[in-house]
Short mmCIF file of C-alpha atoms in Angstrom, two decimals:
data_model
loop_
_atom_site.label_atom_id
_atom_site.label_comp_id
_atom_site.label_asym_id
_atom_site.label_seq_id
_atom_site.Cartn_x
_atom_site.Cartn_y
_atom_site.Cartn_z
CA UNK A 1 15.79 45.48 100.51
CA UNK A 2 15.66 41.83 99.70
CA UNK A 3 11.68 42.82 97.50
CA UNK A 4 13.89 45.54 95.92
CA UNK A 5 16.41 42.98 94.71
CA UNK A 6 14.12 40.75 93.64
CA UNK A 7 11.90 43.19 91.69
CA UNK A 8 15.22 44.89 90.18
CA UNK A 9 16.16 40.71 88.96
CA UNK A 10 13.08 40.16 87.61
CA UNK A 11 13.34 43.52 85.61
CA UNK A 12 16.50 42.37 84.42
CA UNK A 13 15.11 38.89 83.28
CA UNK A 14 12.46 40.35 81.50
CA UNK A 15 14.96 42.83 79.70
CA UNK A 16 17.44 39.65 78.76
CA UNK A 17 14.21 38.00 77.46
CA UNK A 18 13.43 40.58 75.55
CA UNK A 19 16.64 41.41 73.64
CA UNK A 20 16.85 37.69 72.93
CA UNK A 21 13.84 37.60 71.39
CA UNK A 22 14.90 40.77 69.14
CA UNK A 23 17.65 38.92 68.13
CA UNK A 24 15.46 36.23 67.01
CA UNK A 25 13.85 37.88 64.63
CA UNK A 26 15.97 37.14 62.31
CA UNK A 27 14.74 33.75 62.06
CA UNK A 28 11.86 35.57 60.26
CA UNK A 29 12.95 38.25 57.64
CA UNK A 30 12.16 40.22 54.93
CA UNK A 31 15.49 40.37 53.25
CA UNK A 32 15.34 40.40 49.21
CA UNK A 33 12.11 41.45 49.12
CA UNK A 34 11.17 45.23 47.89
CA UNK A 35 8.86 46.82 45.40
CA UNK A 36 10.19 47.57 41.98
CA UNK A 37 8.22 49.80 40.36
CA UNK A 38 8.70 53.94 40.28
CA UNK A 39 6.21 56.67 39.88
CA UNK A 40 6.45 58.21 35.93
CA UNK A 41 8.85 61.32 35.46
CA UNK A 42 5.64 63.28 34.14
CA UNK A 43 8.05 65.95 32.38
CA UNK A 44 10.04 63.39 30.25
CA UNK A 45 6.36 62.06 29.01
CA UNK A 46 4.78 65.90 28.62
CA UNK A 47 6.40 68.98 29.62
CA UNK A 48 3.64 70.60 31.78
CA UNK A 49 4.68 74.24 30.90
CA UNK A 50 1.13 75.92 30.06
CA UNK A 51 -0.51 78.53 32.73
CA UNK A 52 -2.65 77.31 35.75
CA UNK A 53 -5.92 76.14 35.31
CA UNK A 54 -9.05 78.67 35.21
CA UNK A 55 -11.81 76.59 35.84
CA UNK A 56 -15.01 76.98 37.91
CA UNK A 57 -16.39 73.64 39.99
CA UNK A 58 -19.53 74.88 37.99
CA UNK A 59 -17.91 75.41 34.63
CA UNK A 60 -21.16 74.24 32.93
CA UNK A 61 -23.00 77.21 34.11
CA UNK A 62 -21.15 79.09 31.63
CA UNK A 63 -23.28 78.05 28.56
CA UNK A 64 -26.01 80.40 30.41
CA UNK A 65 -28.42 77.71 29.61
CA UNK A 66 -30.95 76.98 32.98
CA UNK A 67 -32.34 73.59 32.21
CA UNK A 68 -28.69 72.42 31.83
CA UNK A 69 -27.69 73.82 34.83
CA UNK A 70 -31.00 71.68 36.59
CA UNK A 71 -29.97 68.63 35.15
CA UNK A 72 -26.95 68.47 36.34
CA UNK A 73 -27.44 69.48 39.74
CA UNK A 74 -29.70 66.58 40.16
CA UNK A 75 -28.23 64.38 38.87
CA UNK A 76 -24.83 65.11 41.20
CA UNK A 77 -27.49 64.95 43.97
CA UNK A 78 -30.23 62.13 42.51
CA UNK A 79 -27.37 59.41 40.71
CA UNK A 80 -27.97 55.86 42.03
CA UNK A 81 -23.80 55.54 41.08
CA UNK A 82 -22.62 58.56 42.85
CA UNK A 83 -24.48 57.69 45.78
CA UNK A 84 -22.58 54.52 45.69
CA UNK A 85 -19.36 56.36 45.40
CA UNK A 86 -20.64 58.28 48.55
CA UNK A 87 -20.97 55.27 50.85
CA UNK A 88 -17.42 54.21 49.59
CA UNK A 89 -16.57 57.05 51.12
CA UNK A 90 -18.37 56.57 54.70
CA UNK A 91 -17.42 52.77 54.75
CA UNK A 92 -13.39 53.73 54.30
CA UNK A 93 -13.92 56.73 57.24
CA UNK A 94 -15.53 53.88 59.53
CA UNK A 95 -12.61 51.63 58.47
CA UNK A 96 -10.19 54.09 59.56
CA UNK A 97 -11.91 55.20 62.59
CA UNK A 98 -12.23 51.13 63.20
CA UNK A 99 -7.79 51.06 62.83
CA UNK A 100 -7.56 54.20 64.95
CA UNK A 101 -9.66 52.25 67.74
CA UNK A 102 -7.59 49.40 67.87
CA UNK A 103 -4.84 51.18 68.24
CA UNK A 104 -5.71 52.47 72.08
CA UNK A 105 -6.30 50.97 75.22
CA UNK A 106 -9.18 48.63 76.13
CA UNK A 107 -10.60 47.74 79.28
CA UNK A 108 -13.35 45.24 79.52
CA UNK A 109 -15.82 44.23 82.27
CA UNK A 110 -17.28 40.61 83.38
CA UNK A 111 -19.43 38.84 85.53
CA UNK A 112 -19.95 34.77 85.94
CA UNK A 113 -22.20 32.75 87.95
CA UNK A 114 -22.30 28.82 88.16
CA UNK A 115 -24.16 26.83 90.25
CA UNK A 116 -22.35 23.37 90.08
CA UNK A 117 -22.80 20.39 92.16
CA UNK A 118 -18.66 18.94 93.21
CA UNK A 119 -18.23 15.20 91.86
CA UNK A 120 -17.97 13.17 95.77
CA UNK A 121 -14.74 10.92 94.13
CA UNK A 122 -12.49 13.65 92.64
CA UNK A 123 -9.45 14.91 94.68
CA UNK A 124 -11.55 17.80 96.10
CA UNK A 125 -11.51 18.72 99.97
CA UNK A 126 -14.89 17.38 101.75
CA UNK A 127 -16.69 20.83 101.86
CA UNK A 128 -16.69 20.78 98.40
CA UNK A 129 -16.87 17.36 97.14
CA UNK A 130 -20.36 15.80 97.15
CA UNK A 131 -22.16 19.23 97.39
CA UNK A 132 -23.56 21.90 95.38
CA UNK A 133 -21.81 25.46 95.46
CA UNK A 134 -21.92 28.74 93.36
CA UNK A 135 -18.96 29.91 92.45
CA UNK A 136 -18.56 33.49 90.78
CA UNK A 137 -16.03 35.98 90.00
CA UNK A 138 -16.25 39.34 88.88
CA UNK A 139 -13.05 40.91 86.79
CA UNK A 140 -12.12 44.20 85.49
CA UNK A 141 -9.40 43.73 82.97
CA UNK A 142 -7.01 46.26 80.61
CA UNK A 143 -5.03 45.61 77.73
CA UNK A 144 -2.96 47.83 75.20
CA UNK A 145 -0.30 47.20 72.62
CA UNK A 146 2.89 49.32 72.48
CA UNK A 147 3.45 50.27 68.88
CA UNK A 148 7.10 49.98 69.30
CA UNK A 149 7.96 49.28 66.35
CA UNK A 150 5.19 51.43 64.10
CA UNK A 151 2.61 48.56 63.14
CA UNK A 152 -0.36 49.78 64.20
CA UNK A 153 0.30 53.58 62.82
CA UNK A 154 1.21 52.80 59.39
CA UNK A 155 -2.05 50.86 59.28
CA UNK A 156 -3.50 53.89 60.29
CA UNK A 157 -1.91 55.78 57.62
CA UNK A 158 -2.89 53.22 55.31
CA UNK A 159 -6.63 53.37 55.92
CA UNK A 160 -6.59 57.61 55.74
CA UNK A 161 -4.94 57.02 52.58
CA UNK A 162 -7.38 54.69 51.17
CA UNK A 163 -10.34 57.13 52.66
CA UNK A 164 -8.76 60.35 50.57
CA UNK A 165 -8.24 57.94 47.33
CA UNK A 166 -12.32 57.26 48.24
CA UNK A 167 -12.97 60.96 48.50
CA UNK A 168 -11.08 61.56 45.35
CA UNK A 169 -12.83 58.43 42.96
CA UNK A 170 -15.81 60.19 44.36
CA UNK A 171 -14.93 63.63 43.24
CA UNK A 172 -13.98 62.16 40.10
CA UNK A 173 -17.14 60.70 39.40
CA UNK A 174 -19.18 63.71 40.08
CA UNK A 175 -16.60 65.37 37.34
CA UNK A 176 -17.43 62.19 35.05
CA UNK A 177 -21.32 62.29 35.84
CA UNK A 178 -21.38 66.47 35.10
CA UNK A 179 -19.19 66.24 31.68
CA UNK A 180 -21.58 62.68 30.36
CA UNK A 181 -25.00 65.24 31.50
CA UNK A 182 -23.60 68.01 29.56
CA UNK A 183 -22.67 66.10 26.50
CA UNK A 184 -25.92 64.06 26.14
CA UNK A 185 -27.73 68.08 26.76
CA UNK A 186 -25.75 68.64 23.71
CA UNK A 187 -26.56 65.70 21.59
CA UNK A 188 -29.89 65.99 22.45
CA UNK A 189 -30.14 69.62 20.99
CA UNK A 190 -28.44 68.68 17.78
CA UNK A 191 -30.89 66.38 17.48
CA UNK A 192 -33.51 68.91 17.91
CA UNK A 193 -32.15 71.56 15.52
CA UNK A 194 -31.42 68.82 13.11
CA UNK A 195 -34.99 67.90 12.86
CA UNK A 196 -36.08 71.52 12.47
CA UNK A 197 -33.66 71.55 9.54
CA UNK A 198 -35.19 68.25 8.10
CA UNK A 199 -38.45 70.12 8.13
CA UNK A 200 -37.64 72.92 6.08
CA UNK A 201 -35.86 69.88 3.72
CA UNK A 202 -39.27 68.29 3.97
CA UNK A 203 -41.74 71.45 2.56
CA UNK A 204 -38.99 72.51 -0.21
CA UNK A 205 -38.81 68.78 -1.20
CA UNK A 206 -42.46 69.20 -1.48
CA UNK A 207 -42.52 72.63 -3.24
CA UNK A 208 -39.75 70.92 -5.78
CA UNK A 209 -42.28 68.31 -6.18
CA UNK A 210 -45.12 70.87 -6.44
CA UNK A 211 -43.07 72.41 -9.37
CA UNK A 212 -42.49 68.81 -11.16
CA UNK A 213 -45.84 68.32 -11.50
CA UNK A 214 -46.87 71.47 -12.78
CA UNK A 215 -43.63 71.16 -15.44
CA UNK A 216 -45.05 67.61 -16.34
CA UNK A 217 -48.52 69.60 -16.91
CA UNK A 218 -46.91 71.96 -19.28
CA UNK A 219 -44.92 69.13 -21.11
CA UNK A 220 -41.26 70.35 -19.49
CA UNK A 221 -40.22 67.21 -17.75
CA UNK A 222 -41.41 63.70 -17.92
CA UNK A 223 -42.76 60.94 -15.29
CA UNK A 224 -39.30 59.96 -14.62
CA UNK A 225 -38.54 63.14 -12.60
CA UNK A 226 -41.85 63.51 -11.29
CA UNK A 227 -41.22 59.72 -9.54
CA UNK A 228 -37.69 61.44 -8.60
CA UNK A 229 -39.42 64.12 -7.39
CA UNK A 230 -41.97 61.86 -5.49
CA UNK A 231 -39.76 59.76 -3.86
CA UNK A 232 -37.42 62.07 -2.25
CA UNK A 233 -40.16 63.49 0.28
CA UNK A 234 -40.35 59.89 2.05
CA UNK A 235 -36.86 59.72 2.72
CA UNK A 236 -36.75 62.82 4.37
CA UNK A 237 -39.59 61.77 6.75
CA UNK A 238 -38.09 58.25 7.21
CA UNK A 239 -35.31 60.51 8.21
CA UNK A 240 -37.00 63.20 10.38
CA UNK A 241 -39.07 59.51 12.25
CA UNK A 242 -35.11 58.54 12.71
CA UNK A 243 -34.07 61.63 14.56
CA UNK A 244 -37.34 61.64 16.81
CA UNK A 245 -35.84 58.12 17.68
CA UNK A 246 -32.69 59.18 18.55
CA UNK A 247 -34.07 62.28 20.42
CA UNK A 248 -36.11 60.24 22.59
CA UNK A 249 -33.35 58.03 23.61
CA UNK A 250 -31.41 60.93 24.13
CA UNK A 251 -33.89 62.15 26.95
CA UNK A 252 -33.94 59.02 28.24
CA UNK A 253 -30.13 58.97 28.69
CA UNK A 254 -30.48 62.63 30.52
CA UNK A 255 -33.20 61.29 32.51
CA UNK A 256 -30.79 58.33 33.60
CA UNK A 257 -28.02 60.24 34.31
CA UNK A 258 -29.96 62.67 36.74
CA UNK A 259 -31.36 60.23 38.22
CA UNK A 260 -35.09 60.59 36.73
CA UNK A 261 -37.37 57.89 34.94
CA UNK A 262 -37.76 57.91 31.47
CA UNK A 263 -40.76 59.58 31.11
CA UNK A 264 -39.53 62.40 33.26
CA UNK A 265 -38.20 64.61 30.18
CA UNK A 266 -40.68 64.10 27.65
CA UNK A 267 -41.17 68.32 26.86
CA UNK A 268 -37.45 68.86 27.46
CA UNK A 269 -36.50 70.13 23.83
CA UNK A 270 -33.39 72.20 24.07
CA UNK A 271 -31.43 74.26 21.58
CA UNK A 272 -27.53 74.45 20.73
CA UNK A 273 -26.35 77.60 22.79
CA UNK A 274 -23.58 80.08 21.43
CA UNK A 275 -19.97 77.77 21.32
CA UNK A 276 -18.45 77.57 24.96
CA UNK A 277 -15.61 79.57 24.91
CA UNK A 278 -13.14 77.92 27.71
CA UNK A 279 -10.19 79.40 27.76
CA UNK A 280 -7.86 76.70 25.97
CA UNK A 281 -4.44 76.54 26.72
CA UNK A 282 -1.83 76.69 24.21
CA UNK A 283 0.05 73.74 26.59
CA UNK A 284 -0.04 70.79 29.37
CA UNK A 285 -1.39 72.54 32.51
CA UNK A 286 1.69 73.29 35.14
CA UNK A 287 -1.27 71.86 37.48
CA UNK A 288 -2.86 69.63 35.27
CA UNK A 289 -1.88 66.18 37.47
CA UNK A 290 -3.29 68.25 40.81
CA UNK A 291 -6.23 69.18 39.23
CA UNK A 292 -7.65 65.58 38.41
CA UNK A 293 -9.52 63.83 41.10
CA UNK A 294 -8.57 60.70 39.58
CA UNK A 295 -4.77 61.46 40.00
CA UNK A 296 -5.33 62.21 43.51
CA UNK A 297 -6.99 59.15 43.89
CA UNK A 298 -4.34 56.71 42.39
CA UNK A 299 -1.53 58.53 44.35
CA UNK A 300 -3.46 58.08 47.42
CA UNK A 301 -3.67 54.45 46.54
CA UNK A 302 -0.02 54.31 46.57
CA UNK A 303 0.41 55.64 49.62
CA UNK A 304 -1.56 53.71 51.01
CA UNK A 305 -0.30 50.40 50.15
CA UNK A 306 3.51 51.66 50.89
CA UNK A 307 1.66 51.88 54.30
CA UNK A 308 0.46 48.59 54.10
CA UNK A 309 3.83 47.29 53.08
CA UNK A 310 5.40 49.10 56.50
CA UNK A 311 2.51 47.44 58.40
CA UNK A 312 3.99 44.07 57.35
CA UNK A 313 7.08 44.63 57.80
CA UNK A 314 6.50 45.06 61.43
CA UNK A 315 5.43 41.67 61.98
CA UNK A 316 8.23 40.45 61.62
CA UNK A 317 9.29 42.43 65.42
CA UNK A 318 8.03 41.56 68.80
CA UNK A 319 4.57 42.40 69.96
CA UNK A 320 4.12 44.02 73.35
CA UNK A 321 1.47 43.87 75.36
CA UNK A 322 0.61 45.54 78.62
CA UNK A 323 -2.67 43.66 80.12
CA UNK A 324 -4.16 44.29 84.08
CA UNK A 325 -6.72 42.59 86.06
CA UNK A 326 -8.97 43.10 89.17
CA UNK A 327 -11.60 41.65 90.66
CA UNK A 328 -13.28 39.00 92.65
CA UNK A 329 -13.64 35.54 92.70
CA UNK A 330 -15.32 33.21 95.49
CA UNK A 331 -17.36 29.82 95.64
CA UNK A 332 -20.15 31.36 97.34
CA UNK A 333 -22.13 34.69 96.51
CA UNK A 334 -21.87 35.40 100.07
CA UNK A 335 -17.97 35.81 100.04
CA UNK A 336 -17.81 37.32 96.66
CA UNK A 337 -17.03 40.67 97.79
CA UNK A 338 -14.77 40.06 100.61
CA UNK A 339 -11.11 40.98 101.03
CA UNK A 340 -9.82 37.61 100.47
CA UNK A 341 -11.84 37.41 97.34
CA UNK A 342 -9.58 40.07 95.52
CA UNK A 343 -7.90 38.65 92.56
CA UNK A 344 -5.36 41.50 90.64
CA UNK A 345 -2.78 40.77 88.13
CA UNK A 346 -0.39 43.18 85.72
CA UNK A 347 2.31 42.49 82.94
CA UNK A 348 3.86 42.48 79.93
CA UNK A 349 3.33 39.71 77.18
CA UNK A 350 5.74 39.30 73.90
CA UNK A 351 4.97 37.75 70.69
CA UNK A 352 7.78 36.93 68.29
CA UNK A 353 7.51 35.07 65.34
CA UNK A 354 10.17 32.28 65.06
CA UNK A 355 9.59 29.71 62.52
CA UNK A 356 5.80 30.74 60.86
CA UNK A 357 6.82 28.42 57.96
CA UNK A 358 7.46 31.47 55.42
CA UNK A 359 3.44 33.04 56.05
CA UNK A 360 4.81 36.70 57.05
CA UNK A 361 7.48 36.43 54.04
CA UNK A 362 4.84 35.56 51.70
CA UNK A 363 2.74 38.48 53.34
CA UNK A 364 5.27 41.24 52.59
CA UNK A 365 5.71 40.07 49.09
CA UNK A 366 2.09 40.35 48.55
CA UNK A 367 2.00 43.83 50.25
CA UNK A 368 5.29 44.63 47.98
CA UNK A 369 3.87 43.72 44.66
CA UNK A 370 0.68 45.64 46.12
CA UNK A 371 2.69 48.77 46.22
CA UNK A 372 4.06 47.76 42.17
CA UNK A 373 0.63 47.78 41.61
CA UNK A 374 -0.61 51.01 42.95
CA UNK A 375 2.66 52.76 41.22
CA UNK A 376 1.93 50.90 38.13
CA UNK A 377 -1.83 52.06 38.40
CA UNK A 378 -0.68 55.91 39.15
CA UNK A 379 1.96 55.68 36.17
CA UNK A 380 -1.26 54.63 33.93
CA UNK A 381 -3.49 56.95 35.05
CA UNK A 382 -0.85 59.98 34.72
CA UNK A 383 -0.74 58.49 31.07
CA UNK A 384 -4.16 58.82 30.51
CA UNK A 385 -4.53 62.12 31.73
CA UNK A 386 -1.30 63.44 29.84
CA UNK A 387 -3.61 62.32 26.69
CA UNK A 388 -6.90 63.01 27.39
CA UNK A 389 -5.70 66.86 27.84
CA UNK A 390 -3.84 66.77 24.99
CA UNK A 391 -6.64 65.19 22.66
CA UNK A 392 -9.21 67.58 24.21
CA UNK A 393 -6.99 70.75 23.58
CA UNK A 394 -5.92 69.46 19.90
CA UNK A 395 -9.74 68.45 19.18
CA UNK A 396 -10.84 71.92 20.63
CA UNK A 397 -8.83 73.95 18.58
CA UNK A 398 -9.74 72.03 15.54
CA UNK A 399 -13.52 72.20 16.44
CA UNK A 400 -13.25 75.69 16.14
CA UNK A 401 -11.54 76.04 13.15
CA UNK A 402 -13.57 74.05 11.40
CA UNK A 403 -16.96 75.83 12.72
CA UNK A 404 -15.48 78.93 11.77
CA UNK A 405 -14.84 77.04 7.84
CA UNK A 406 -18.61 75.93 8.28
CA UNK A 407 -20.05 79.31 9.06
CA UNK A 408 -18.48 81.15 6.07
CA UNK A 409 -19.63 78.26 3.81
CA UNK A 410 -23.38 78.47 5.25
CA UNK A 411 -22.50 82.47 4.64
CA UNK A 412 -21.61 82.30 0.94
CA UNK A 413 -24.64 79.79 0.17
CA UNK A 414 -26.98 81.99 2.04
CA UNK A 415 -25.90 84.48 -0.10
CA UNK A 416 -26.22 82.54 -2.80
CA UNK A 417 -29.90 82.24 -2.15
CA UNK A 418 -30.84 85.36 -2.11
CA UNK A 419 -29.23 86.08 -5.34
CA UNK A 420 -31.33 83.36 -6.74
CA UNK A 421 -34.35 84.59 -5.09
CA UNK A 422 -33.71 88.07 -6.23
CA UNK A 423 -33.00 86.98 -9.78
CA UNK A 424 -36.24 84.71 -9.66
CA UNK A 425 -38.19 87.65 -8.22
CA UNK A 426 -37.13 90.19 -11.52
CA UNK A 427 -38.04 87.30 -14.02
CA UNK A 428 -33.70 86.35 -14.55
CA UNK A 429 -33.70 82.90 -12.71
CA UNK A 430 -36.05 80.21 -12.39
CA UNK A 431 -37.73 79.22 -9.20
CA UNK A 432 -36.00 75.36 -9.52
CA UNK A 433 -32.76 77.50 -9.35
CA UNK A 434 -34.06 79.22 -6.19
CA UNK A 435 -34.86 75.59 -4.74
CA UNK A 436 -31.57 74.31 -5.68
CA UNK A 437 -29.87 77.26 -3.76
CA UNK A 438 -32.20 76.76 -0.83
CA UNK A 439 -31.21 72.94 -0.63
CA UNK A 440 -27.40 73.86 -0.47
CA UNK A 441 -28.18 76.44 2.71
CA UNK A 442 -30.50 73.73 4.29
CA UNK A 443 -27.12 70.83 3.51
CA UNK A 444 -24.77 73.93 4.83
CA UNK A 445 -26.66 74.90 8.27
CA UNK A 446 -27.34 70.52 8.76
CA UNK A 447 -23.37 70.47 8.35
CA UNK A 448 -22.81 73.85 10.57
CA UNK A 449 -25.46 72.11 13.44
CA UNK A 450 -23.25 69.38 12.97
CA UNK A 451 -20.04 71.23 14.29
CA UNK A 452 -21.10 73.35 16.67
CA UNK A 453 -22.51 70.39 18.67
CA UNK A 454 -18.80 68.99 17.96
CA UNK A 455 -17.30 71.91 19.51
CA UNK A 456 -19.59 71.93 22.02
CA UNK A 457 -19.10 68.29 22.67
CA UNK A 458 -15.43 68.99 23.03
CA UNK A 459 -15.53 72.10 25.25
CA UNK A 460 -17.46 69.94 27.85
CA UNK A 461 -14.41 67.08 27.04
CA UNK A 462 -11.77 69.63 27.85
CA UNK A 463 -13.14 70.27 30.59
CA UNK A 464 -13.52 66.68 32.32
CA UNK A 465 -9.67 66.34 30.91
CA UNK A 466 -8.48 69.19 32.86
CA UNK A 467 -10.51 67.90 36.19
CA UNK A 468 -13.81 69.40 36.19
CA UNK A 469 -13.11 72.16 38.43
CA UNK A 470 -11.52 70.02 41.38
CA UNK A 471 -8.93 70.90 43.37
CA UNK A 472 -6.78 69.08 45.91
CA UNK A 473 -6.85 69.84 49.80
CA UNK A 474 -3.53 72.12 50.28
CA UNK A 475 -3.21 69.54 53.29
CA UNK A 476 -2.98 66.64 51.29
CA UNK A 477 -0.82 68.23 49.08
CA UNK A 478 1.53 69.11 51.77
CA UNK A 479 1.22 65.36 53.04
CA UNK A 480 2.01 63.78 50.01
CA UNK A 481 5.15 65.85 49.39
CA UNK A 482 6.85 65.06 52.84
#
């Protein structure tokens, strides 16, 4: 009975102890000290009111073009950069497997030998003092820290939110990587039908000149237009050299991007497909903000350092441990393992910070204005989002407009040329007049090339502003909303 009572006092110490020691923590607070910034109200910046997004994870595979479709698949699976992105992804899974570790039980093993001769003048009994012994021990030993107070799981929840913004910046890139292939495909095949209009430019510059010559011959026109004539066919090959340029750095760029050396796309020489015809809404996407990987990625980010912030605030509260021993221990091998060797030991320890000279104050403001960051970082992102969709969808609709403009003026001057090929044909029209037509449908189809690589160019921008395809997890949807 008397054990009993002294067990049942000891419990009751510890409990005093303990509630003392809650009540100090006062001494250390985080009083005044909160973040300040608030998530954007998206519908006061852009009423998201347009239909759901329609869009394919492959949406590029829609301009029925294979090469394309080659390029980019290798370079989502080839890109030095979005491997890097990748192994952001691995190293924030080990970091939150690494958190979830810490926050369970450990038990550790040990074993320690000496062999140690015992000074003959120190206060030691005579078997020991003057002679050499080996003492040795052997210990088991336990230790785990109650999360009483929530520490160790809101770090937990801090480094899962950090691995889904990972996952998401990854995602994003891979949108990023797909829309900057596509677009340099289509700059590349501008190029290309540009030069194969600055050929035709080239033999009716020379068939002009042709007919100069032979109107000099006959006394019609005089050495000033013949030089006229002359020196407009070098300009258009210092222009057609110009576009080779730029069409060989353009298949460099594609070779970069999927991951190739420059040398890798030499015979690549594609050709503007039929315009893209996304659907394009009318309005902001209800879903637009769920539908960008780099949303996802910033509100992850804020999550995760509101996380951080509850991690710090837990400091500030008593740390319990639980810790256990057993073992042996024995100056002699020969008696390591006996019954009056055993060594065993169990408890509790508490940690409370007291006076820390203002370091876990100065910790939660840094995790506070951490959290103004990430909110400020979301709100800027939203922004950016809110604009790129709305630039895409204003320059889309334009684009086509103004194709539509450029293909009934490349109509009426093709027209135009056959009138003046027909009239040369019946003896009614010279053939200059013919040439002059035929240089207005060459300047019309160089300005129609011109926009449909534009439209092109801002079907594959559309579809990077409205996310590429990506969707995010229903689970992490339904996390973020509790």
């Amino acid at each position: 009975m008397e054990k009993i009572g002294r067990h049942l006092y000891g419990l009751t110490v510890l409990l005093a102890v303990a509630s003392v020691m809650v009540t100090l923590a006062g001494c250390a607070s985080s009083d005044g000290i909160a973040p300040k910034a608030r998530p954007a109200d998206v519908q006061t910046l852009a009423p998201l009111t347009g239909a759901p997004i329609d869009l394919n994870d492959h949406w590029w595979e829609a301009y029925g073009d294979a090469s394309l479709n080659a390029l980019v698949e290798r370079g989502l699976a080839s890109n030095p950069n979005l491997a890097v992105t990748r192994l952001r992804v691995e190293r924030a899974e080990a970091l939150a497997s690494l958190v979830d570790a810490n926050r369970q039980p450990r038990v550790d093993g040990g074993l320690d030998a000496t062999r140690e001769r015992y000074s003959a003048h120190s206060a030691l009994p005579p078997v020991l003092a003057g002679h050499v012994r080996t003492s040795a021990s052997t210990l088991l030993s336990g230790s785990w820290e109650l999360d009483v107070f929530g520490r160790q799981r809101a770090q937990l929840d801090a480094a899962i939110g950090g691995r889904r913004a990972a996952a998401a910046d990854d995602q994003a890139a891979r949108v990023l990587l797909a829309s900057n292939i596509v677009r340099q495909y289509i700059q590349l095949a501008r190029l290309d039908d540009q030069r194969e209009v600055l050929e035709r430019s080239l033999t009716q510059r020379q068939d002009i000149f042709t007919l100069i010559e032979q109107r000099v011959r006959a006394g019609l026109d005089t050495a000033v237009e013949l030089n006229l004539g002359e020196g407009a066919i070098p300009e258009i090959r210092a222009a057609i050299e110009a576009v080779d340029e730029q069409r060989q750095l353009a298949r460099h760029a594609l070779a970069l991007l999927s991951g190739q050396g420059p040398a890798a796309l030499e015979q690549l020489s594609p050709r503007l497909a039929k315009v893209l015809l996304l659907a394009t809404p009318e309005a902001l996407p209800a879903d637009l903000l769920g539908r960008r990987a780099d949303i996802t990625a910033a509100r992850w980010r804020v999550e995760a350092a509101s996380r951080e912030l509850e991690a710090a605030h837990a400091q500030f509260y008593p740390s319990i441990n639980l810790f256990a021993f057993a073992g042996f221990s024995a100056i002699g091998l020969d008696q390591l393992v006996e019954a009056g060797s055993r060594q065993i030991g169990v408890g509790p320890a508490v940690r409370l910070p007291i006076f820390d000279a203002g370091r876990l104050r100065a910790n939660y403001r840094s995790k506070s204005t951490d959290v103004d960051s990430a909110v400020e970082s979301y709100n800027a992102a939203v922004l950016e989002a809110l604009h790129d969709a709305a630039d895409a969808i204003t320059s889309v609709s334009s684009a086509q407009r103004q194709l539509q403009e450029r293909r009934l003026s490349l109509a009426s001057a093709e027209r135009a040329y056959e009138l003046a090929v027909q009239r040369f044909r019946v003896g009614l029209g010279s053939y200059l007049s013919v040439l002059t037509a035929e240089t207005n449908v060459l300047a019309q189809r160089s300005a129609e090339t011109e926009q449909k690589a534009r439209a092109l160019d801002s079907q594959a921008m559309l579809a990077r502003a409205l996310g590429g395809g990506y969707v995010q997890p229903a689970a992490q949807i339904a996390l973020q909303s509790n």
